[in-house]
Amino acid sequence: MKKYQLSDQSRTLISPQGESITLFQIRALVHFGSVCAGQLGGWVEGPDNLSQQGSAWLEEQVEVFGGAQVSGDAQILGLTRLTGKLNVTDRARVKDCQVDGPALISGEAQLYDTRIIACLGFTADPDQILTVSGNAHIRRSLLAHQVCVCGHAYIDFGFLEHRACVSGYAIIQGNENCNVWLCDNTSVSDHARIVAGQDADAIPVLRGRARVADYAVVEGNCVLSGCVALLDYANLHGGPVVLCDHVTVRGHGRIAGNVRLENATELRDNACIETWDNETVLLRDSKILTGDQRITRASPFLPFEC
């Protein structure tokens, strides 16, 4: 039994490729979920855009076309437009978003006020598509290319592109002044947190193969580039902090202020580097801080280089 039909109401729009597309408003034929028989829904290009099975539904302002499919018990709400080779399924909830496939949104994922621009070609696997799955919760963000968000990940004011991945219970927390930028093959997992500050330059940036895992925290103006790893309870508080080229911070290692680490440098245990008053610390070339070692800098002298 069909749960909806295409009504006589139609509208025409122009696709990004300049093609004219006619959409038809759907009307429920039976009662299912919270939808009543006779209720008008969103707009589709044809019956392939919304499954007749399950309780999936489109609210009145939703537009779905160009190969996009909504199935299962997915709910598409608000001012949402879905297009491209896209599948929204299971119990996913999408509201006030624009999504261009190829992409898969599944599980109990929730997306609000988010833009997705997916495309192939940024991984060794040419068929890997952008995915949002599990209990992922995304708000006010931009996702591009072939990123992956899964598990119980939470993202607000994030900018993810290329092959970036956020998983586990990780939190990406930007704000109206600064977003959080993840690109290339970076990953944030477990209970790690990446948090933007309020100042104009307080944007955390992860690129290359940077990895933040366990309970590590990155806050404010921090740049992690190359094969950088923050593990255990590592803590960065930028002013700015720059880590590049095989740097590892683990244990309860802490870095705050204007600090740059590069070339196989490592902090372990309770090691700490802190600067104040615009002073700078630079560590490079296989330096290792362990135990309770500390480097602090707050003086009128020239930047300290170790």
mmCIF file of C-alpha atoms in Angstrom:
data_model
loop_
_atom_site.group_PDB
_atom_site.id
_atom_site.type_symbol
_atom_site.label_atom_id
_atom_site.label_comp_id
_atom_site.label_asym_id
_atom_site.label_seq_id
_atom_site.Cartn_x
_atom_site.Cartn_y
_atom_site.Cartn_z
ATOM 1 C CA MET A 1 0.000 0.000 0.000
ATOM 2 C CA LYS A 2 1.278 3.445 -0.902
ATOM 3 C CA LYS A 3 1.589 5.933 1.925
ATOM 4 C CA TYR A 4 1.692 9.045 -0.284
ATOM 5 C CA GLN A 5 1.086 10.296 -3.799
ATOM 6 C CA LEU A 6 2.278 13.177 -5.937
ATOM 7 C CA SER A 7 -0.258 15.990 -5.909
ATOM 8 C CA ASP A 8 -1.106 18.327 -8.785
ATOM 9 C CA GLN A 9 0.858 21.127 -7.118
ATOM 10 C CA SER A 10 4.186 21.725 -8.855
ATOM 11 C CA ARG A 11 7.055 24.175 -8.861
ATOM 12 C CA THR A 12 10.046 24.649 -11.140
ATOM 13 C CA LEU A 13 13.603 25.367 -10.093
ATOM 14 C CA ILE A 14 16.953 25.675 -11.827
ATOM 15 C CA SER A 15 19.661 23.219 -10.805
ATOM 16 C CA PRO A 16 23.300 24.310 -10.239
ATOM 17 C CA GLN A 17 23.979 22.852 -13.709
ATOM 18 C CA GLY A 18 21.401 25.204 -15.217
ATOM 19 C CA GLU A 19 18.774 22.527 -15.818
ATOM 20 C CA SER A 20 15.073 23.145 -15.271
ATOM 21 C CA ILE A 21 13.597 20.719 -12.717
ATOM 22 C CA THR A 22 9.917 20.276 -11.893
ATOM 23 C CA LEU A 23 9.025 19.252 -8.357
ATOM 24 C CA PHE A 24 5.676 17.940 -7.130
ATOM 25 C CA GLN A 25 4.251 18.297 -3.660
ATOM 26 C CA ILE A 26 3.449 15.041 -1.886
ATOM 27 C CA ARG A 27 0.194 14.220 -0.085
ATOM 28 C CA ALA A 28 -0.210 11.451 2.515
ATOM 29 C CA LEU A 29 -2.750 8.755 1.632
ATOM 30 C CA VAL A 30 -2.839 7.046 5.030
ATOM 31 C CA HIS A 31 -2.043 7.799 8.637
ATOM 32 C CA PHE A 32 1.499 6.816 9.676
ATOM 33 C CA GLY A 33 3.791 8.068 12.411
ATOM 34 C CA SER A 34 2.757 11.658 13.143
ATOM 35 C CA VAL A 35 1.429 12.174 9.599
ATOM 36 C CA CYS A 36 -2.320 12.263 8.928
ATOM 37 C CA ALA A 37 -4.052 11.102 5.762
ATOM 38 C CA GLY A 38 -4.478 14.027 3.362
ATOM 39 C CA GLN A 39 -1.605 15.995 4.887
ATOM 40 C CA LEU A 40 0.600 17.845 2.420
ATOM 41 C CA GLY A 41 4.335 17.310 2.620
ATOM 42 C CA GLY A 42 7.452 18.423 0.822
ATOM 43 C CA TRP A 43 8.448 18.510 -2.826
ATOM 44 C CA VAL A 44 10.038 15.733 -4.887
ATOM 45 C CA GLU A 45 11.113 15.238 -8.470
ATOM 46 C CA GLY A 46 9.551 11.786 -8.558
ATOM 47 C CA PRO A 47 8.504 8.770 -6.476
ATOM 48 C CA ASP A 48 12.104 7.533 -6.186
ATOM 49 C CA ASN A 49 12.981 10.444 -3.909
ATOM 50 C CA LEU A 50 10.843 9.223 -0.974
ATOM 51 C CA SER A 51 10.279 5.579 -0.094
ATOM 52 C CA GLN A 52 6.726 4.278 0.226
ATOM 53 C CA GLN A 53 7.946 2.078 3.101
ATOM 54 C CA GLY A 54 8.539 3.072 6.706
ATOM 55 C CA SER A 55 7.502 6.396 8.225
ATOM 56 C CA ALA A 56 10.002 8.629 6.410
ATOM 57 C CA TRP A 57 8.485 12.033 5.658
ATOM 58 C CA LEU A 58 9.250 15.477 4.249
ATOM 59 C CA GLU A 59 7.859 18.653 5.795
ATOM 60 C CA GLU A 60 6.152 21.158 3.506
ATOM 61 C CA GLN A 61 9.180 23.321 2.613
ATOM 62 C CA VAL A 62 11.567 20.418 1.942
ATOM 63 C CA GLU A 63 12.862 19.806 -1.598
ATOM 64 C CA VAL A 64 14.353 16.455 -2.671
ATOM 65 C CA PHE A 65 15.565 15.838 -6.227
ATOM 66 C CA GLY A 66 18.463 14.806 -8.445
ATOM 67 C CA GLY A 67 18.870 11.223 -7.253
ATOM 68 C CA ALA A 68 18.510 11.908 -3.525
ATOM 69 C CA GLN A 69 16.557 9.254 -1.602
ATOM 70 C CA VAL A 70 14.844 9.385 1.782
ATOM 71 C CA SER A 71 13.856 6.074 3.360
ATOM 72 C CA GLY A 72 13.373 4.182 6.611
ATOM 73 C CA ASP A 73 11.985 6.439 9.339
ATOM 74 C CA ALA A 74 14.044 9.500 8.407
ATOM 75 C CA GLN A 75 12.489 12.916 9.015
ATOM 76 C CA ILE A 76 13.406 15.850 6.769
ATOM 77 C CA LEU A 77 12.276 19.132 8.267
ATOM 78 C CA GLY A 78 12.302 22.899 7.854
ATOM 79 C CA LEU A 79 13.972 24.583 4.895
ATOM 80 C CA THR A 80 15.982 21.583 3.725
ATOM 81 C CA ARG A 81 17.149 20.771 0.200
ATOM 82 C CA LEU A 82 18.580 17.337 -0.667
ATOM 83 C CA THR A 83 20.137 16.564 -4.018
ATOM 84 C CA GLY A 84 22.800 14.461 -5.705
ATOM 85 C CA LYS A 85 23.517 10.787 -5.081
ATOM 86 C CA LEU A 86 22.359 10.954 -1.490
ATOM 87 C CA ASN A 87 20.654 8.539 0.887
ATOM 88 C CA VAL A 88 19.060 9.635 4.162
ATOM 89 C CA THR A 89 17.767 6.591 5.992
ATOM 90 C CA ASP A 90 17.064 4.813 9.298
ATOM 91 C CA ARG A 91 15.978 7.333 11.974
ATOM 92 C CA ALA A 92 18.099 10.230 10.767
ATOM 93 C CA ARG A 93 16.749 13.748 11.303
ATOM 94 C CA VAL A 94 17.727 16.634 9.017
ATOM 95 C CA LYS A 95 16.438 20.177 9.542
ATOM 96 C CA ASP A 96 17.242 23.461 7.775
ATOM 97 C CA CYS A 97 20.134 21.914 5.838
ATOM 98 C CA GLN A 98 21.377 21.853 2.271
ATOM 99 C CA VAL A 99 22.988 18.546 1.310
ATOM 100 C CA ASP A 100 24.622 17.735 -2.029
ATOM 101 C CA GLY A 101 25.669 14.089 -2.431
ATOM 102 C CA PRO A 102 27.251 11.622 -2.847
ATOM 103 C CA ALA A 103 26.645 11.021 0.846
ATOM 104 C CA LEU A 104 24.992 8.705 3.349
ATOM 105 C CA ILE A 105 23.182 9.959 6.451
ATOM 106 C CA SER A 106 22.024 7.066 8.594
ATOM 107 C CA GLY A 107 21.430 5.686 12.065
ATOM 108 C CA GLU A 108 20.008 8.278 14.454
ATOM 109 C CA ALA A 109 22.183 11.082 13.147
ATOM 110 C CA GLN A 110 20.852 14.617 13.600
ATOM 111 C CA LEU A 111 21.805 17.576 11.418
ATOM 112 C CA TYR A 112 20.604 21.133 11.928
ATOM 113 C CA ASP A 113 21.409 24.290 9.954
ATOM 114 C CA THR A 114 24.310 22.548 8.214
ATOM 115 C CA ARG A 115 25.710 22.626 4.677
ATOM 116 C CA ILE A 116 27.131 19.476 3.094
ATOM 117 C CA ILE A 117 29.026 19.589 -0.209
ATOM 118 C CA ALA A 118 30.219 16.055 -0.893
ATOM 119 C CA CYS A 119 32.448 14.897 -3.733
ATOM 120 C CA LEU A 120 34.768 11.989 -4.476
ATOM 121 C CA GLY A 121 38.494 11.835 -5.120
ATOM 122 C CA PHE A 122 40.121 12.813 -1.811
ATOM 123 C CA THR A 123 41.059 9.318 -0.603
ATOM 124 C CA ALA A 124 42.821 6.259 -1.975
ATOM 125 C CA ASP A 125 39.369 4.690 -2.195
ATOM 126 C CA PRO A 126 37.665 6.462 -5.101
ATOM 127 C CA ASP A 127 34.264 5.182 -3.976
ATOM 128 C CA GLN A 128 34.407 6.399 -0.364
ATOM 129 C CA ILE A 129 31.529 8.802 0.198
ATOM 130 C CA LEU A 130 30.814 11.351 2.894
ATOM 131 C CA THR A 131 29.040 9.665 5.814
ATOM 132 C CA VAL A 132 27.208 10.818 8.926
ATOM 133 C CA SER A 133 26.039 7.895 11.033
ATOM 134 C CA GLY A 134 25.377 6.494 14.486
ATOM 135 C CA ASN A 135 24.209 9.106 16.986
ATOM 136 C CA ALA A 136 26.228 11.943 15.493
ATOM 137 C CA HIS A 137 24.838 15.420 16.200
ATOM 138 C CA ILE A 138 25.845 18.284 13.896
ATOM 139 C CA ARG A 139 24.779 21.924 14.094
ATOM 140 C CA ARG A 140 25.712 25.108 12.209
ATOM 141 C CA SER A 141 28.577 23.459 10.345
ATOM 142 C CA LEU A 142 30.054 22.883 6.889
ATOM 143 C CA LEU A 143 31.067 19.371 5.790
ATOM 144 C CA ALA A 144 32.773 18.793 2.460
ATOM 145 C CA HIS A 145 34.294 16.097 0.250
ATOM 146 C CA GLN A 146 34.605 12.659 1.933
ATOM 147 C CA VAL A 147 34.511 13.363 5.667
ATOM 148 C CA CYS A 148 33.188 10.870 8.200
ATOM 149 C CA VAL A 149 31.253 11.671 11.368
ATOM 150 C CA CYS A 150 30.082 8.729 13.444
ATOM 151 C CA GLY A 151 29.505 7.349 16.925
ATOM 152 C CA HIS A 152 28.215 9.955 19.393
ATOM 153 C CA ALA A 153 30.294 12.774 17.913
ATOM 154 C CA TYR A 154 29.020 16.324 18.495
ATOM 155 C CA ILE A 155 29.922 19.167 16.124
ATOM 156 C CA ASP A 156 28.852 22.812 16.385
ATOM 157 C CA PHE A 157 30.329 25.549 14.162
ATOM 158 C CA GLY A 158 32.731 23.070 12.583
ATOM 159 C CA PHE A 159 34.358 23.125 9.143
ATOM 160 C CA LEU A 160 35.368 19.606 8.069
ATOM 161 C CA GLU A 161 36.771 18.801 4.653
ATOM 162 C CA HIS A 162 38.776 16.266 2.649
ATOM 163 C CA ARG A 163 39.064 13.012 4.692
ATOM 164 C CA ALA A 164 38.651 14.363 8.230
ATOM 165 C CA CYS A 165 36.962 12.001 10.680
ATOM 166 C CA VAL A 166 35.240 12.660 14.019
ATOM 167 C CA SER A 167 34.138 9.624 16.018
ATOM 168 C CA GLY A 168 33.439 8.209 19.457
ATOM 169 C CA TYR A 169 32.229 10.847 21.922
ATOM 170 C CA ALA A 170 34.453 13.559 20.483
ATOM 171 C CA ILE A 171 33.286 17.182 20.643
ATOM 172 C CA ILE A 172 34.037 19.872 18.054
ATOM 173 C CA GLN A 173 32.851 23.172 19.545
ATOM 174 C CA GLY A 174 33.162 26.405 17.613
ATOM 175 C CA ASN A 175 31.157 29.582 18.129
ATOM 176 C CA GLU A 176 29.748 32.537 16.211
ATOM 177 C CA ASN A 177 33.174 34.209 16.103
ATOM 178 C CA CYS A 178 35.393 31.210 15.332
ATOM 179 C CA ASN A 179 34.819 27.776 13.892
ATOM 180 C CA VAL A 180 36.975 24.653 14.232
ATOM 181 C CA TRP A 181 38.746 23.582 11.035
ATOM 182 C CA LEU A 182 39.643 19.931 10.329
ATOM 183 C CA CYS A 183 41.073 18.991 6.945
ATOM 184 C CA ASP A 184 43.206 16.428 5.106
ATOM 185 C CA ASN A 185 43.385 13.071 6.939
ATOM 186 C CA THR A 186 42.916 14.343 10.492
ATOM 187 C CA SER A 187 40.964 12.501 13.163
ATOM 188 C CA VAL A 188 39.357 13.339 16.499
ATOM 189 C CA SER A 189 38.098 10.378 18.501
ATOM 190 C CA ASP A 190 37.172 8.905 21.879
ATOM 191 C CA HIS A 191 36.364 11.715 24.382
ATOM 192 C CA ALA A 192 38.670 14.315 22.837
ATOM 193 C CA ARG A 193 37.528 17.948 22.600
ATOM 194 C CA ILE A 194 38.475 20.692 20.141
ATOM 195 C CA VAL A 195 37.174 24.088 21.301
ATOM 196 C CA ALA A 196 37.442 27.488 19.596
ATOM 197 C CA GLY A 197 38.053 30.648 21.601
ATOM 198 C CA GLN A 198 36.189 33.939 21.348
ATOM 199 C CA ASP A 199 38.976 36.082 19.883
ATOM 200 C CA ALA A 200 39.154 36.525 16.117
ATOM 201 C CA ASP A 201 42.246 34.317 15.765
ATOM 202 C CA ALA A 202 41.231 31.633 18.277
ATOM 203 C CA ILE A 203 40.539 29.023 15.590
ATOM 204 C CA PRO A 204 41.836 25.492 16.200
ATOM 205 C CA VAL A 205 43.199 23.962 12.976
ATOM 206 C CA LEU A 206 44.049 20.298 12.385
ATOM 207 C CA ARG A 207 45.653 19.290 9.102
ATOM 208 C CA GLY A 208 47.843 16.607 7.592
ATOM 209 C CA ARG A 209 47.569 13.442 9.703
ATOM 210 C CA ALA A 210 47.030 15.158 13.032
ATOM 211 C CA ARG A 211 45.271 12.935 15.565
ATOM 212 C CA VAL A 212 43.563 13.896 18.829
ATOM 213 C CA ALA A 213 42.292 10.992 20.917
ATOM 214 C CA ASP A 214 41.464 9.694 24.396
ATOM 215 C CA TYR A 215 40.625 12.671 26.683
ATOM 216 C CA ALA A 216 42.916 15.213 25.036
ATOM 217 C CA VAL A 217 41.770 18.847 24.757
ATOM 218 C CA VAL A 218 42.710 21.525 22.212
ATOM 219 C CA GLU A 219 41.459 25.036 22.911
ATOM 220 C CA GLY A 220 41.875 28.340 21.096
ATOM 221 C CA ASN A 221 44.557 29.372 18.614
ATOM 222 C CA CYS A 222 46.257 26.008 17.992
ATOM 223 C CA VAL A 223 47.589 24.521 14.753
ATOM 224 C CA LEU A 224 48.388 20.801 14.535
ATOM 225 C CA SER A 225 50.048 19.926 11.241
ATOM 226 C CA GLY A 226 51.587 16.731 9.902
ATOM 227 C CA CYS A 227 51.955 13.543 11.959
ATOM 228 C CA VAL A 228 50.997 15.098 15.298
ATOM 229 C CA ALA A 229 49.341 13.097 18.087
ATOM 230 C CA LEU A 230 47.622 14.313 21.263
ATOM 231 C CA LEU A 231 46.811 11.385 23.506
ATOM 232 C CA ASP A 232 45.713 10.511 27.032
ATOM 233 C CA TYR A 233 44.937 13.761 28.934
ATOM 234 C CA ALA A 234 47.101 16.104 26.867
ATOM 235 C CA ASN A 235 45.982 19.742 26.989
ATOM 236 C CA LEU A 236 46.733 22.602 24.586
ATOM 237 C CA HIS A 237 45.645 26.188 25.204
ATOM 238 C CA GLY A 238 46.641 28.365 22.316
ATOM 239 C CA GLY A 239 48.227 31.714 22.251
ATOM 240 C CA PRO A 240 49.252 30.481 19.586
ATOM 241 C CA VAL A 241 50.403 26.866 19.877
ATOM 242 C CA VAL A 242 51.893 25.286 16.742
ATOM 243 C CA LEU A 243 52.795 21.587 16.578
ATOM 244 C CA CYS A 244 54.231 20.165 13.365
ATOM 245 C CA ASP A 245 56.210 17.209 12.031
ATOM 246 C CA HIS A 246 55.976 14.149 14.313
ATOM 247 C CA VAL A 247 55.149 15.849 17.604
ATOM 248 C CA THR A 248 53.494 13.849 20.398
ATOM 249 C CA VAL A 249 51.913 15.153 23.603
ATOM 250 C CA ARG A 250 50.658 12.485 25.975
ATOM 251 C CA GLY A 251 50.076 11.662 29.615
ATOM 252 C CA HIS A 252 49.071 14.904 31.373
ATOM 253 C CA GLY A 253 51.332 17.004 29.160
ATOM 254 C CA ARG A 254 50.231 20.640 28.979
ATOM 255 C CA ILE A 255 51.120 23.472 26.602
ATOM 256 C CA ALA A 256 49.840 27.041 26.965
ATOM 257 C CA GLY A 257 50.790 30.358 25.406
ATOM 258 C CA ASN A 258 53.024 31.110 22.429
ATOM 259 C CA VAL A 259 54.730 27.751 21.868
ATOM 260 C CA ARG A 260 56.043 25.959 18.798
ATOM 261 C CA LEU A 261 57.119 22.303 18.760
ATOM 262 C CA GLU A 262 58.485 20.585 15.673
ATOM 263 C CA ASN A 263 60.608 17.730 14.340
ATOM 264 C CA ALA A 264 60.013 14.674 16.559
ATOM 265 C CA THR A 265 59.489 16.551 19.836
ATOM 266 C CA GLU A 266 57.561 14.861 22.654
ATOM 267 C CA LEU A 267 55.948 15.780 25.979
ATOM 268 C CA ARG A 268 55.151 12.954 28.385
ATOM 269 C CA ASP A 269 53.916 12.416 31.919
ATOM 270 C CA ASN A 270 53.286 15.798 33.639
ATOM 271 C CA ALA A 271 55.650 17.843 31.475
ATOM 272 C CA CYS A 272 54.485 21.420 30.923
ATOM 273 C CA ILE A 273 55.377 24.378 28.702
ATOM 274 C CA GLU A 274 53.822 27.776 29.472
ATOM 275 C CA THR A 275 54.518 31.312 28.285
ATOM 276 C CA TRP A 276 53.131 34.737 29.170
ATOM 277 C CA ASP A 277 53.566 38.356 28.064
ATOM 278 C CA ASN A 278 54.018 37.527 24.368
ATOM 279 C CA GLU A 279 57.151 35.481 25.039
ATOM 280 C CA THR A 280 57.886 32.445 22.851
ATOM 281 C CA VAL A 281 59.216 28.932 23.382
ATOM 282 C CA LEU A 282 60.523 26.857 20.467
ATOM 283 C CA LEU A 283 61.480 23.182 20.785
ATOM 284 C CA ARG A 284 62.735 21.172 17.834
ATOM 285 C CA ASP A 285 64.814 18.215 16.698
ATOM 286 C CA SER A 286 63.950 15.241 18.912
ATOM 287 C CA LYS A 287 63.596 17.082 22.231
ATOM 288 C CA ILE A 288 61.750 15.109 24.914
ATOM 289 C CA LEU A 289 60.239 16.460 28.144
ATOM 290 C CA THR A 290 59.238 13.873 30.735
ATOM 291 C CA GLY A 291 58.240 13.522 34.369
ATOM 292 C CA ASP A 292 57.559 16.901 35.992
ATOM 293 C CA GLN A 293 59.840 18.912 33.715
ATOM 294 C CA ARG A 294 58.609 22.442 33.064
ATOM 295 C CA ILE A 295 59.544 25.233 30.708
ATOM 296 C CA THR A 296 58.106 28.656 31.481
ATOM 297 C CA ARG A 297 58.771 31.986 29.851
ATOM 298 C CA ALA A 298 57.700 35.417 31.133
ATOM 299 C CA SER A 299 60.589 37.864 30.833
ATOM 300 C CA PRO A 300 61.795 40.760 28.640
ATOM 301 C CA PHE A 301 64.530 38.615 27.062
ATOM 302 C CA LEU A 302 64.603 37.194 23.557
ATOM 303 C CA PRO A 303 62.548 34.088 22.690
ATOM 304 C CA PHE A 304 63.944 30.917 24.192
ATOM 305 C CA GLU A 305 65.090 28.232 21.771
ATOM 306 C CA CYS A 306 65.969 24.763 22.992
#
